[in-house]
DNA sequence: ACCTGAACACCGTTCAAGT
DNA sequence: ACCTGAACACCGTTCAAGT
């Protein structure tokens, strides 16, 4: 009764100072994802966390897709590409790729978003590409083959990030096992050796790619 | 008035013979996707095309996710893996991978679905894995390394399928170009050489993977 | 310029009623 | 067993009204 509640309703109209910004929206989105996953990331939930009406978000972001783009650019800053400044090419690629996959395994729903996403104005993403390109050039890669090689590595990384979230029994052939004996047995013998299946596949593919790309360069 | 229209309304109650089935639903979904893309694939639109009420679909599929699973298994039959029966390992992998990427580039929204998708009861998918596994074993691969190698190739293929739908100016650094000179120049020199950028990256990565995996096997 | 509140056009899914 | 029709609980987004 007459007491001012700590988070009193804001009434309509322009507030004394802006309460929203790209930074605040991105930060709230990230918290929401950590707590409730990507299913929990709705414009309503985002607004609730920021203590605004859902429609207020549209004064800053043109669409939910734009929020996802901000998120992608921010998440990219979590990828560690520092090895390109110090390590030989193969070691730098290896440590960058493992970090990159780890980050996007926790943000798998961003992977399909990235594919359709122009890098324009994604400054943090460009910062990474610049440094990676520098590493490739320093290792003697011809300029016109740098981008295809990076894209090839990224395609493998994104596909592998999706694979991390696969259930461990994804290759359980169930009742049909009898019809597909070779594959069923191969699945059994690969899981039998212990360790994470997704990690084993990523290691095999990454080492293969590094070796193969290096050999392409030498020829 | 009183004339029987060709597609008269069906009244409630069990129809004389079933009008829906996994096969008919999958077929209609595929037609819908061809005409209107994955955005057009809603349960309502699917029901309309099958001339039933949306709720009727739930007598056959537990959810839209299950329809997508049927679709994935069907789409897998479009992948050509016949080369494993006749060609040497490297050639077979090459032709299978290009076919696989081509099919899923046209069905990119299925890619994230596949990741979470157990293969159980997906008979057509298992048929492919069985034949691919046979090819690897015949080429001398030790049984416990067959599945990781296949998964690595698939991760690359899925990531590359997403990359195909990327806009061609995806790496246009726009106003920020001046800050990232090495990458900007590398992008220019790789697109300058003409040809499809996604194809060049896929070729580079696939040839690298084939070479690298083959070398792993030899060691 | 930037907020609220009400509304809109969807979406996937459930369920009682019917045969 | 398997359909219809009505309903439910969301979703992203728009827009007039307010400061």
Tab-separated table of C-alpha atoms (C1' of nucleotides) in Angstrom:
chain	number	residue	atom	x	y	z
A	1	UNK	CA	0.000	0.000	0.000
A	2	UNK	CA	1.815	2.983	-1.285
A	3	UNK	CA	5.168	1.283	-0.597
A	4	UNK	CA	7.547	1.292	-3.548
A	5	UNK	CA	8.269	-2.306	-4.494
A	6	UNK	CA	11.889	-3.041	-5.469
A	7	UNK	CA	10.936	-4.055	-8.998
A	8	UNK	CA	7.881	-1.904	-9.483
A	9	UNK	CA	6.227	-2.052	-12.879
A	10	UNK	CA	7.620	0.365	-15.360
A	11	UNK	CA	4.895	2.313	-17.031
A	12	UNK	CA	4.719	2.824	-20.770
A	13	UNK	CA	6.816	5.460	-22.463
A	14	UNK	CA	10.485	5.976	-22.969
A	15	UNK	CA	12.370	5.200	-19.766
A	16	UNK	CA	14.825	7.802	-18.342
A	17	UNK	CA	17.695	5.744	-19.639
A	18	UNK	CA	17.613	2.802	-22.021
A	19	UNK	CA	17.260	-0.523	-20.235
A	20	UNK	CA	18.089	-2.716	-23.210
A	21	UNK	CA	21.079	-3.092	-25.508
A	22	UNK	CA	22.688	-5.730	-27.701
A	23	UNK	CA	25.088	-6.563	-24.866
A	24	UNK	CA	22.400	-6.946	-22.207
A	25	UNK	CA	20.143	-8.983	-24.480
A	26	UNK	CA	22.981	-11.300	-25.482
A	27	UNK	CA	24.030	-11.761	-21.876
A	28	UNK	CA	20.502	-12.591	-20.737
A	29	UNK	CA	20.094	-15.025	-23.631
A	30	UNK	CA	23.277	-16.806	-22.609
A	31	UNK	CA	22.134	-17.122	-18.982
A	32	UNK	CA	18.779	-18.440	-20.139
A	33	UNK	CA	20.435	-21.076	-22.325
A	34	UNK	CA	22.671	-22.178	-19.477
A	35	UNK	CA	19.650	-22.648	-17.239
A	36	UNK	CA	16.977	-23.923	-19.582
A	37	UNK	CA	18.711	-24.855	-22.817
A	38	UNK	CA	17.772	-23.611	-26.259
A	39	UNK	CA	14.184	-24.783	-25.821
A	40	UNK	CA	13.949	-22.235	-23.024
A	41	UNK	CA	15.168	-19.413	-25.219
A	42	UNK	CA	11.909	-17.745	-26.251
A	43	UNK	CA	11.364	-14.062	-26.772
A	44	UNK	CA	8.940	-14.111	-23.834
A	45	UNK	CA	11.390	-15.745	-21.468
A	46	UNK	CA	14.134	-13.413	-22.621
A	47	UNK	CA	11.930	-10.388	-21.979
A	48	UNK	CA	10.905	-11.724	-18.572
A	49	UNK	CA	14.541	-12.085	-17.541
A	50	UNK	CA	15.237	-8.551	-18.680
A	51	UNK	CA	12.085	-7.310	-16.938
A	52	UNK	CA	10.577	-5.810	-20.045
A	53	UNK	CA	7.605	-6.611	-22.232
A	54	UNK	CA	8.366	-9.000	-25.121
A	55	UNK	CA	7.625	-6.289	-27.662
A	56	UNK	CA	10.378	-4.096	-26.193
A	57	UNK	CA	12.964	-6.487	-27.632
A	58	UNK	CA	11.914	-5.487	-31.121
A	59	UNK	CA	13.195	-1.962	-30.597
A	60	UNK	CA	16.698	-3.463	-30.593
A	61	UNK	CA	16.602	-6.713	-32.546
A	62	UNK	CA	14.703	-7.035	-35.796
A	63	UNK	CA	13.884	-10.667	-35.054
A	64	UNK	CA	14.788	-13.655	-32.935
A	65	UNK	CA	17.128	-14.651	-35.762
A	66	UNK	CA	19.100	-11.463	-35.094
A	67	UNK	CA	19.415	-12.337	-31.398
A	68	UNK	CA	20.791	-15.728	-32.471
A	69	UNK	CA	23.300	-13.952	-34.708
A	70	UNK	CA	24.507	-11.829	-31.760
A	71	UNK	CA	24.734	-14.973	-29.700
A	72	UNK	CA	26.790	-16.737	-32.358
A	73	UNK	CA	29.254	-13.869	-32.555
A	74	UNK	CA	29.591	-13.827	-28.783
A	75	UNK	CA	29.993	-17.603	-28.483
A	76	UNK	CA	32.793	-17.400	-31.028
A	77	UNK	CA	34.860	-15.416	-28.508
A	78	UNK	CA	34.937	-18.545	-26.343
A	79	UNK	CA	36.874	-20.422	-29.005
A	80	UNK	CA	40.583	-20.500	-28.230
A	81	UNK	CA	42.677	-19.760	-31.312
A	82	UNK	CA	45.711	-18.459	-29.448
A	83	UNK	CA	47.892	-21.377	-30.560
A	84	UNK	CA	48.159	-19.946	-34.060
A	85	UNK	CA	50.441	-17.239	-32.657
A	86	UNK	CA	52.896	-19.657	-31.092
A	87	UNK	CA	52.595	-23.238	-32.281
A	88	UNK	CA	53.434	-24.943	-35.569
A	89	UNK	CA	50.512	-25.235	-38.008
A	90	UNK	CA	49.430	-28.800	-37.211
A	91	UNK	CA	49.475	-28.242	-33.439
A	92	UNK	CA	47.643	-24.935	-33.762
A	93	UNK	CA	44.920	-26.455	-35.936
A	94	UNK	CA	44.555	-29.351	-33.503
A	95	UNK	CA	44.123	-27.194	-30.416
A	96	UNK	CA	41.858	-24.685	-32.192
A	97	UNK	CA	39.630	-27.452	-33.578
A	98	UNK	CA	39.150	-29.197	-30.222
A	99	UNK	CA	38.259	-25.915	-28.555
A	100	UNK	CA	35.921	-24.921	-31.402
A	101	UNK	CA	34.087	-28.256	-31.297
A	102	UNK	CA	33.765	-28.104	-27.513
A	103	UNK	CA	32.183	-24.664	-27.582
A	104	UNK	CA	29.641	-25.495	-30.275
A	105	UNK	CA	28.807	-28.877	-28.811
A	106	UNK	CA	27.305	-26.857	-25.959
A	107	UNK	CA	25.605	-24.586	-28.497
A	108	UNK	CA	24.565	-27.126	-31.118
A	109	UNK	CA	21.354	-25.279	-32.071
A	110	UNK	CA	23.523	-22.399	-33.305
A	111	UNK	CA	25.228	-24.643	-35.849
A	112	UNK	CA	22.432	-24.559	-38.455
A	113	UNK	CA	22.123	-20.820	-37.829
A	114	UNK	CA	25.775	-20.199	-38.662
A	115	UNK	CA	25.479	-21.859	-42.048
A	116	UNK	CA	23.093	-19.213	-43.332
A	117	UNK	CA	24.856	-16.406	-41.511
A	118	UNK	CA	26.875	-13.727	-43.281
A	119	UNK	CA	29.890	-12.747	-41.233
A	120	UNK	CA	29.331	-9.070	-41.971
A	121	UNK	CA	29.429	-7.006	-38.790
A	122	UNK	CA	30.314	-10.076	-36.712
A	123	UNK	CA	33.526	-8.498	-35.476
A	124	UNK	CA	34.519	-11.199	-33.003
A	125	UNK	CA	34.053	-13.915	-35.595
A	126	UNK	CA	36.185	-12.000	-38.077
A	127	UNK	CA	38.869	-11.537	-35.424
A	128	UNK	CA	39.194	-15.311	-35.204
A	129	UNK	CA	39.281	-15.811	-38.978
A	130	UNK	CA	41.963	-13.145	-39.318
A	131	UNK	CA	44.219	-14.914	-36.849
A	132	UNK	CA	43.584	-18.369	-38.315
A	133	UNK	CA	44.293	-17.053	-41.814
A	134	UNK	CA	47.534	-15.539	-40.512
A	135	UNK	CA	48.547	-18.949	-39.166
A	136	UNK	CA	47.862	-20.679	-42.472
A	137	UNK	CA	49.769	-18.075	-44.475
A	138	UNK	CA	52.709	-18.225	-42.076
A	139	UNK	CA	52.801	-21.995	-42.566
A	140	UNK	CA	53.233	-21.452	-46.281
A	141	UNK	CA	49.704	-21.943	-47.545
A	142	UNK	CA	49.014	-20.240	-50.891
A	143	UNK	CA	46.476	-17.458	-50.384
A	144	UNK	CA	43.799	-18.914	-52.651
A	145	UNK	CA	43.696	-22.195	-50.753
A	146	UNK	CA	43.396	-20.797	-47.231
A	147	UNK	CA	39.645	-20.209	-47.182
A	148	UNK	CA	38.642	-23.587	-48.674
A	149	UNK	CA	40.864	-25.318	-46.099
A	150	UNK	CA	39.370	-23.338	-43.202
A	151	UNK	CA	35.824	-23.993	-44.434
A	152	UNK	CA	36.585	-27.708	-44.760
A	153	UNK	CA	37.857	-27.821	-41.179
A	154	UNK	CA	34.849	-25.866	-39.949
A	155	UNK	CA	32.418	-28.160	-41.750
A	156	UNK	CA	34.010	-31.104	-39.983
A	157	UNK	CA	33.926	-29.249	-36.658
A	158	UNK	CA	30.258	-28.286	-36.982
A	159	UNK	CA	29.212	-31.784	-37.991
A	160	UNK	CA	31.209	-33.183	-35.089
A	161	UNK	CA	29.641	-30.697	-32.663
A	162	UNK	CA	26.224	-32.049	-33.638
A	163	UNK	CA	27.523	-35.592	-33.203
A	164	UNK	CA	28.514	-34.904	-29.591
A	165	UNK	CA	24.860	-34.523	-28.586
A	166	UNK	CA	23.928	-37.848	-30.169
A	167	UNK	CA	22.717	-40.501	-27.728
A	168	UNK	CA	25.387	-43.117	-27.060
A	169	UNK	CA	23.170	-45.912	-28.360
A	170	UNK	CA	22.580	-44.094	-31.641
A	171	UNK	CA	23.887	-47.063	-33.620
A	172	UNK	CA	21.913	-49.682	-31.768
A	173	UNK	CA	20.354	-51.620	-34.633
A	174	UNK	CA	17.856	-53.206	-32.233
A	175	UNK	CA	15.590	-55.887	-33.655
A	176	UNK	CA	17.168	-55.454	-37.088
A	177	UNK	CA	20.654	-56.424	-35.881
A	178	UNK	CA	20.420	-59.862	-37.500
A	179	UNK	CA	19.982	-58.355	-40.953
A	180	UNK	CA	23.081	-56.168	-40.674
A	181	UNK	CA	25.761	-58.348	-39.102
A	182	UNK	CA	28.900	-56.538	-40.302
A	183	UNK	CA	27.812	-53.122	-39.103
A	184	UNK	CA	26.381	-54.459	-35.832
A	185	UNK	CA	29.648	-56.179	-35.037
A	186	UNK	CA	31.714	-53.133	-35.986
A	187	UNK	CA	29.608	-50.965	-33.651
A	188	UNK	CA	30.141	-53.436	-30.840
A	189	UNK	CA	33.889	-53.596	-31.293
A	190	UNK	CA	34.308	-49.826	-31.451
A	191	UNK	CA	32.278	-49.126	-28.309
A	192	UNK	CA	33.926	-52.033	-26.539
A	193	UNK	CA	37.287	-50.291	-26.486
A	194	UNK	CA	35.903	-47.810	-23.957
A	195	UNK	CA	36.159	-44.053	-24.113
A	196	UNK	CA	33.803	-41.581	-25.709
A	197	UNK	CA	32.634	-42.602	-29.189
A	198	UNK	CA	32.240	-39.025	-30.420
A	199	UNK	CA	35.756	-38.173	-29.239
A	200	UNK	CA	37.236	-41.168	-31.028
A	201	UNK	CA	35.532	-40.208	-34.290
A	202	UNK	CA	36.595	-36.581	-33.923
A	203	UNK	CA	40.192	-37.552	-33.221
A	204	UNK	CA	40.318	-39.925	-36.203
A	205	UNK	CA	38.811	-37.364	-38.564
A	206	UNK	CA	40.819	-34.412	-37.312
A	207	UNK	CA	44.138	-36.242	-37.459
A	208	UNK	CA	43.175	-37.498	-40.917
A	209	UNK	CA	42.330	-33.998	-42.090
A	210	UNK	CA	45.512	-32.490	-40.671
A	211	UNK	CA	47.651	-35.172	-42.291
A	212	UNK	CA	45.796	-35.008	-45.577
A	213	UNK	CA	45.744	-31.217	-45.838
A	214	UNK	CA	49.420	-31.075	-44.961
A	215	UNK	CA	50.191	-33.578	-47.686
A	216	UNK	CA	48.100	-31.577	-50.196
A	217	UNK	CA	50.190	-28.543	-49.338
A	218	UNK	CA	53.480	-30.395	-49.799
A	219	UNK	CA	52.502	-31.616	-53.291
B	1	UNK	CA	-27.148	-29.464	-54.357
B	2	UNK	CA	-27.326	-33.063	-53.383
B	3	UNK	CA	-24.646	-33.914	-55.966
B	4	UNK	CA	-21.728	-35.875	-54.584
B	5	UNK	CA	-18.603	-33.746	-54.853
B	6	UNK	CA	-15.421	-35.605	-55.900
B	7	UNK	CA	-13.716	-34.872	-52.608
B	8	UNK	CA	-16.684	-34.756	-50.341
B	9	UNK	CA	-15.999	-34.265	-46.663
B	10	UNK	CA	-15.364	-37.442	-44.790
B	11	UNK	CA	-17.467	-37.587	-41.689
B	12	UNK	CA	-16.067	-38.562	-38.317
B	13	UNK	CA	-15.551	-42.200	-37.413
B	14	UNK	CA	-13.310	-44.922	-38.702
B	15	UNK	CA	-13.218	-44.857	-42.500
B	16	UNK	CA	-13.970	-48.117	-44.445
B	17	UNK	CA	-10.275	-48.527	-45.112
B	18	UNK	CA	-7.359	-46.652	-43.592
B	19	UNK	CA	-6.437	-43.532	-45.521
B	20	UNK	CA	-3.128	-42.903	-43.798
B	21	UNK	CA	0.087	-44.867	-43.374
B	22	UNK	CA	3.768	-44.187	-42.769
B	23	UNK	CA	4.384	-44.506	-46.519
B	24	UNK	CA	1.629	-42.078	-47.546
B	25	UNK	CA	2.577	-39.546	-44.854
B	26	UNK	CA	6.262	-39.669	-45.809
B	27	UNK	CA	5.403	-39.296	-49.493
B	28	UNK	CA	3.174	-36.297	-48.884
B	29	UNK	CA	5.803	-34.695	-46.669
B	30	UNK	CA	8.388	-35.079	-49.423
B	31	UNK	CA	6.077	-33.466	-52.004
B	32	UNK	CA	5.364	-30.625	-49.624
B	33	UNK	CA	9.066	-29.998	-49.042
B	34	UNK	CA	9.749	-29.991	-52.781
B	35	UNK	CA	7.053	-27.362	-53.297
B	36	UNK	CA	7.307	-25.182	-50.215
B	37	UNK	CA	10.548	-26.110	-48.475
B	38	UNK	CA	10.863	-27.151	-44.860
B	39	UNK	CA	9.118	-23.974	-43.700
B	40	UNK	CA	6.059	-25.279	-45.500
B	41	UNK	CA	6.175	-28.610	-43.700
B	42	UNK	CA	3.627	-28.098	-40.923
B	43	UNK	CA	1.302	-30.702	-39.531
B	44	UNK	CA	-1.614	-28.661	-40.857
B	45	UNK	CA	-0.242	-28.445	-44.384
B	46	UNK	CA	0.616	-32.130	-44.315
B	47	UNK	CA	-2.921	-32.996	-43.226
B	48	UNK	CA	-4.419	-30.732	-45.900
B	49	UNK	CA	-2.438	-32.470	-48.615
B	50	UNK	CA	-3.588	-35.847	-47.326
B	51	UNK	CA	-7.165	-34.559	-47.060
B	52	UNK	CA	-7.508	-35.365	-43.381
B	53	UNK	CA	-7.806	-33.344	-40.204
B	54	UNK	CA	-4.461	-32.492	-38.559
B	55	UNK	CA	-5.326	-34.589	-35.540
B	56	UNK	CA	-5.671	-37.686	-37.729
B	57	UNK	CA	-1.899	-37.703	-38.216
B	58	UNK	CA	-1.454	-38.471	-34.532
B	59	UNK	CA	-3.053	-41.881	-34.974
B	60	UNK	CA	0.050	-42.854	-36.965
B	61	UNK	CA	2.931	-40.633	-35.841
B	62	UNK	CA	3.531	-39.823	-32.204
B	63	UNK	CA	4.863	-36.374	-33.093
B	64	UNK	CA	6.212	-34.238	-35.897
B	65	UNK	CA	9.651	-35.430	-34.810
B	66	UNK	CA	8.617	-38.957	-35.763
B	67	UNK	CA	7.544	-37.790	-39.218
B	68	UNK	CA	10.995	-36.213	-39.609
B	69	UNK	CA	12.573	-39.513	-38.594
B	70	UNK	CA	10.596	-41.345	-41.320
B	71	UNK	CA	11.646	-38.681	-43.766
B	72	UNK	CA	15.306	-39.063	-42.821
B	73	UNK	CA	15.204	-42.815	-43.341
B	74	UNK	CA	13.542	-42.347	-46.719
B	75	UNK	CA	15.934	-39.623	-47.853
B	76	UNK	CA	18.816	-41.951	-47.006
B	77	UNK	CA	17.671	-44.282	-49.812
B	78	UNK	CA	18.548	-41.504	-52.265
B	79	UNK	CA	22.224	-41.727	-51.282
B	80	UNK	CA	24.206	-43.776	-53.783
B	81	UNK	CA	26.581	-46.168	-52.042
B	82	UNK	CA	26.781	-48.681	-54.881
B	83	UNK	CA	30.458	-47.953	-55.536
B	84	UNK	CA	31.472	-49.875	-52.417
B	85	UNK	CA	30.565	-53.096	-54.236
B	86	UNK	CA	32.804	-52.426	-57.229
B	87	UNK	CA	35.376	-49.694	-56.712
B	88	UNK	CA	38.536	-49.476	-54.612
B	89	UNK	CA	38.092	-47.936	-51.163
B	90	UNK	CA	39.165	-44.361	-51.956
B	91	UNK	CA	37.018	-44.125	-55.086
B	92	UNK	CA	34.033	-45.643	-53.322
B	93	UNK	CA	34.313	-43.213	-50.405
B	94	UNK	CA	34.638	-40.317	-52.833
B	95	UNK	CA	31.548	-41.148	-54.858
B	96	UNK	CA	29.480	-42.036	-51.772
B	97	UNK	CA	30.452	-38.800	-50.007
B	98	UNK	CA	29.560	-36.544	-52.946
B	99	UNK	CA	26.198	-38.249	-53.337
B	100	UNK	CA	25.527	-38.104	-49.586
B	101	UNK	CA	26.350	-34.400	-49.392
B	102	UNK	CA	24.205	-33.622	-52.443
B	103	UNK	CA	21.159	-35.333	-50.977
B	104	UNK	CA	21.392	-33.648	-47.580
B	105	UNK	CA	22.204	-30.249	-49.033
B	106	UNK	CA	18.639	-30.380	-50.375
B	107	UNK	CA	17.437	-31.567	-46.966
B	108	UNK	CA	19.612	-29.457	-44.676
B	109	UNK	CA	16.945	-29.103	-41.945
B	110	UNK	CA	17.158	-32.871	-41.443
B	111	UNK	CA	20.836	-32.645	-40.512
B	112	UNK	CA	20.310	-31.488	-36.909
B	113	UNK	CA	17.535	-34.078	-36.606
B	114	UNK	CA	19.853	-36.916	-37.586
B	115	UNK	CA	22.343	-36.090	-34.855
B	116	UNK	CA	19.862	-36.936	-32.117
B	117	UNK	CA	18.375	-39.821	-34.042
B	118	UNK	CA	18.894	-43.440	-33.018
B	119	UNK	CA	19.165	-45.656	-36.059
B	120	UNK	CA	16.957	-48.301	-34.487
B	121	UNK	CA	14.203	-49.390	-36.889
B	122	UNK	CA	15.596	-47.160	-39.626
B	123	UNK	CA	16.037	-50.102	-41.971
B	124	UNK	CA	17.088	-48.159	-45.049
B	125	UNK	CA	19.727	-46.253	-43.106
B	126	UNK	CA	21.119	-49.478	-41.683
B	127	UNK	CA	21.208	-50.982	-45.175
B	128	UNK	CA	23.602	-48.224	-46.206
B	129	UNK	CA	25.814	-48.575	-43.127
B	130	UNK	CA	26.044	-52.328	-43.659
B	131	UNK	CA	27.308	-51.877	-47.205
B	132	UNK	CA	29.719	-49.081	-46.267
B	133	UNK	CA	31.091	-51.169	-43.394
B	134	UNK	CA	31.556	-54.082	-45.821
B	135	UNK	CA	33.601	-51.816	-48.082
B	136	UNK	CA	35.847	-50.661	-45.237
B	137	UNK	CA	36.435	-54.208	-44.000
B	138	UNK	CA	37.189	-55.434	-47.516
B	139	UNK	CA	39.772	-52.654	-47.817
B	140	UNK	CA	41.537	-54.028	-44.773
B	141	UNK	CA	40.249	-51.730	-42.030
B	142	UNK	CA	40.423	-53.255	-38.548
B	143	UNK	CA	36.891	-53.775	-37.247
B	144	UNK	CA	37.210	-51.440	-34.264
B	145	UNK	CA	38.200	-48.484	-36.421
B	146	UNK	CA	35.447	-48.757	-39.011
B	147	UNK	CA	32.721	-46.905	-37.093
B	148	UNK	CA	34.866	-43.952	-35.967
B	149	UNK	CA	36.058	-43.489	-39.556
B	150	UNK	CA	32.501	-43.587	-40.919
B	151	UNK	CA	31.281	-41.154	-38.264
B	152	UNK	CA	34.165	-38.793	-39.036
B	153	UNK	CA	33.295	-38.829	-42.729
B	154	UNK	CA	29.618	-38.298	-41.960
B	155	UNK	CA	30.368	-35.369	-39.637
B	156	UNK	CA	32.287	-33.742	-42.457
B	157	UNK	CA	29.482	-34.514	-44.908
B	158	UNK	CA	26.757	-33.086	-42.671
B	159	UNK	CA	28.713	-29.927	-41.941
B	160	UNK	CA	29.394	-29.529	-45.645
B	161	UNK	CA	25.713	-30.071	-46.498
B	162	UNK	CA	24.870	-27.112	-44.241
B	163	UNK	CA	27.617	-25.082	-45.892
B	164	UNK	CA	26.054	-25.568	-49.329
B	165	UNK	CA	23.050	-23.462	-48.345
B	166	UNK	CA	25.264	-20.612	-47.161
B	167	UNK	CA	24.915	-17.377	-49.139
B	168	UNK	CA	27.839	-16.859	-51.502
B	169	UNK	CA	28.763	-13.588	-49.820
B	170	UNK	CA	28.915	-15.241	-46.392
B	171	UNK	CA	32.500	-14.099	-45.900
B	172	UNK	CA	31.949	-10.518	-46.985
B	173	UNK	CA	33.512	-8.594	-44.125
B	174	UNK	CA	31.755	-5.415	-45.234
B	175	UNK	CA	32.678	-2.234	-43.393
B	176	UNK	CA	35.091	-4.152	-41.175
B	177	UNK	CA	37.272	-5.286	-44.083
B	178	UNK	CA	40.019	-2.803	-43.235
B	179	UNK	CA	40.508	-4.313	-39.787
B	180	UNK	CA	40.996	-7.815	-41.132
B	181	UNK	CA	43.202	-7.499	-44.189
B	182	UNK	CA	44.664	-11.011	-44.368
B	183	UNK	CA	41.327	-12.780	-44.223
B	184	UNK	CA	39.637	-10.278	-46.552
B	185	UNK	CA	42.346	-10.789	-49.142
B	186	UNK	CA	42.250	-14.574	-48.797
B	187	UNK	CA	38.479	-14.547	-49.353
B	188	UNK	CA	38.923	-12.459	-52.479
B	189	UNK	CA	41.603	-14.672	-53.959
B	190	UNK	CA	39.656	-17.877	-53.327
B	191	UNK	CA	36.427	-16.636	-54.888
B	192	UNK	CA	38.349	-15.054	-57.737
B	193	UNK	CA	39.381	-18.428	-59.117
B	194	UNK	CA	35.762	-19.031	-60.127
B	195	UNK	CA	33.697	-22.119	-59.430
B	196	UNK	CA	31.530	-22.899	-56.456
B	197	UNK	CA	33.121	-22.041	-53.101
B	198	UNK	CA	31.294	-24.792	-51.195
B	199	UNK	CA	32.394	-27.370	-53.775
B	200	UNK	CA	36.025	-26.274	-53.523
B	201	UNK	CA	35.972	-26.580	-49.734
B	202	UNK	CA	34.244	-29.955	-49.905
B	203	UNK	CA	36.746	-31.267	-52.432
B	204	UNK	CA	39.716	-30.048	-50.384
B	205	UNK	CA	38.390	-31.556	-47.171
B	206	UNK	CA	37.239	-34.824	-48.677
B	207	UNK	CA	40.501	-35.447	-50.507
B	208	UNK	CA	42.362	-34.530	-47.331
B	209	UNK	CA	40.275	-36.934	-45.267
B	210	UNK	CA	40.655	-39.775	-47.756
B	211	UNK	CA	44.411	-39.287	-47.914
B	212	UNK	CA	44.773	-38.888	-44.167
B	213	UNK	CA	42.566	-41.845	-43.233
B	214	UNK	CA	44.334	-44.024	-45.753
B	215	UNK	CA	47.674	-43.053	-44.265
B	216	UNK	CA	46.393	-43.796	-40.733
B	217	UNK	CA	45.424	-47.243	-41.951
B	218	UNK	CA	48.824	-47.889	-43.501
B	219	UNK	CA	50.690	-46.981	-40.282
C	1	DA	C1'	13.722	6.809	-29.075
C	2	DC	C1'	11.893	3.250	-26.545
C	3	DC	C1'	8.742	1.393	-23.390
C	4	DT	C1'	3.689	-1.196	-22.283
C	5	DG	C1'	-0.360	-3.809	-23.337
C	6	DA	C1'	-3.388	-5.846	-26.386
C	7	DA	C1'	-3.858	-8.264	-30.413
C	8	DC	C1'	-2.779	-11.393	-34.566
C	9	DA	C1'	-1.723	-15.336	-37.155
C	10	DC	C1'	0.227	-19.073	-36.599
C	11	DC	C1'	2.230	-23.676	-34.323
C	12	DG	C1'	2.116	-28.690	-32.501
C	13	DT	C1'	-0.791	-31.460	-29.783
C	14	DT	C1'	-4.899	-33.356	-26.996
C	15	DC	C1'	-9.284	-35.197	-26.535
C	16	DA	C1'	-14.273	-36.170	-26.671
C	17	DA	C1'	-17.509	-37.802	-29.933
C	18	DG	C1'	-18.498	-40.557	-33.780
C	19	DT	C1'	-18.424	-44.992	-36.740
D	1	DA	C1'	-8.820	-48.702	-34.998
D	2	DC	C1'	-9.036	-44.355	-36.875
D	3	DC	C1'	-11.405	-40.429	-38.349
D	4	DT	C1'	-13.532	-35.144	-37.329
D	5	DG	C1'	-13.985	-30.852	-34.892
D	6	DA	C1'	-13.137	-28.009	-31.180
D	7	DA	C1'	-9.997	-26.616	-27.952
D	8	DC	C1'	-5.399	-25.607	-25.508
D	9	DA	C1'	-1.066	-23.687	-24.549
D	10	DC	C1'	2.167	-21.868	-26.680
D	11	DC	C1'	5.105	-19.109	-30.404
D	12	DG	C1'	7.197	-14.834	-32.822
D	13	DT	C1'	5.727	-10.431	-34.241
D	14	DT	C1'	2.965	-5.969	-34.970
D	15	DC	C1'	1.121	-1.786	-33.554
D	16	DA	C1'	-1.349	1.985	-31.186
D	17	DA	C1'	-0.799	4.600	-27.122
D	18	DG	C1'	2.129	6.631	-23.879
D	19	DT	C1'	6.327	9.518	-22.208
